[in-house]
């Protein structure tokens, strides 16, 4: 299977987790997903007025410089941890 196919399967599995991951786990998954698809953050810092948007932006910005392939590999690994921890609905 190609890296892209593995990544898509991992993303599909994350959407079917039986329980919601912690905020930290979700933040890590989000940042790796965005880095995989877009690359380095391409939006302005939203500022502190929107705490959720700011947290997402900060998490993604921490991945700056990570290649899309490396981000995909990290996302796949993290998704496997989440599937093992939470299970996947069929």
Coordinates of C-alpha atoms in Angstrom, one line a residue:
X1 CA 0.0 0.0 0.0
X2 CA 1.2 3.5 -0.7
X3 CA 1.9 6.1 1.9
X4 CA -1.1 8.1 0.7
X5 CA -3.4 5.1 0.9
X6 CA -2.1 4.3 4.4
X7 CA -2.7 7.9 5.4
X8 CA -6.2 7.9 4.0
X9 CA -7.0 4.6 5.8
X10 CA -5.6 6.1 9.1
X11 CA -7.8 9.2 8.7
X12 CA -10.8 7.0 8.1
X13 CA -10.1 5.0 11.2
X14 CA -9.7 8.2 13.3
X15 CA -13.2 9.3 12.2
X16 CA -14.6 6.0 13.5
X17 CA -13.0 5.9 16.9
X18 CA -15.4 4.5 19.5
X19 CA -14.5 7.2 22.0
X20 CA -13.3 10.8 21.7
X21 CA -9.5 11.2 22.2
X22 CA -8.2 13.7 24.7
X23 CA -7.8 17.3 23.7
X24 CA -4.0 16.8 23.5
X25 CA -4.4 13.7 21.3
X26 CA -6.9 15.6 19.1
X27 CA -4.5 18.5 18.8
X28 CA -1.6 16.2 17.8
X29 CA -3.8 14.4 15.2
X30 CA -5.0 17.7 13.8
X31 CA -1.6 19.2 13.5
X32 CA -0.1 16.2 11.8
X33 CA -3.1 16.0 9.4
X34 CA -2.8 19.6 8.4
X35 CA 0.9 19.3 8.0
X36 CA 0.4 16.2 5.8
X37 CA -2.1 17.9 3.5
X38 CA -1.0 21.6 3.5
X39 CA 2.6 21.7 4.8
X40 CA 3.7 24.6 7.0
X41 CA 0.9 26.7 8.5
X42 CA -0.4 29.1 5.9
X43 CA -2.8 31.3 7.9
X44 CA -2.2 34.2 10.2
X45 CA -2.2 33.5 14.0
X46 CA -5.8 34.0 15.0
X47 CA -4.9 35.5 18.4
X48 CA -6.2 34.7 21.8
X49 CA -9.8 35.8 21.2
X50 CA -10.6 32.4 19.7
X51 CA -9.0 29.9 22.1
X52 CA -9.9 26.8 20.0
X53 CA -8.5 28.3 16.7
X54 CA -5.4 29.6 18.6
X55 CA -4.8 26.1 20.0
X56 CA -5.1 24.5 16.6
X57 CA -2.9 27.1 15.0
X58 CA -0.2 26.7 17.7
X59 CA -0.3 22.9 17.4
X60 CA 0.1 23.1 13.6
X61 CA 2.8 25.7 13.7
X62 CA 4.9 23.4 16.0
X63 CA 5.1 21.1 13.0
X64 CA 6.7 23.8 10.8
X65 CA 9.5 22.4 8.7
X66 CA 8.3 18.8 8.9
X67 CA 7.9 17.2 5.5
X68 CA 4.5 16.1 4.3
X69 CA 5.7 12.5 4.1
X70 CA 7.1 12.6 7.6
X71 CA 3.9 14.2 8.9
X72 CA 1.9 11.4 7.2
X73 CA 4.0 8.7 8.8
X74 CA 3.6 10.3 12.2
X75 CA -0.1 10.7 11.7
X76 CA -0.4 7.0 10.7
X77 CA 1.6 6.0 13.8
X78 CA -0.5 8.2 16.1
X79 CA -3.8 6.9 14.5
X80 CA -2.7 3.3 15.2
X81 CA -2.1 4.3 18.9
X82 CA -5.6 5.8 19.0
X83 CA -7.2 2.7 17.4
X84 CA -5.5 0.5 19.9
X85 CA -6.6 2.7 22.8
X86 CA -10.2 3.5 21.7
X87 CA -11.2 0.9 19.2
X88 CA -13.0 1.6 15.9
X89 CA -16.7 1.3 15.3
X90 CA -17.6 -1.0 12.4

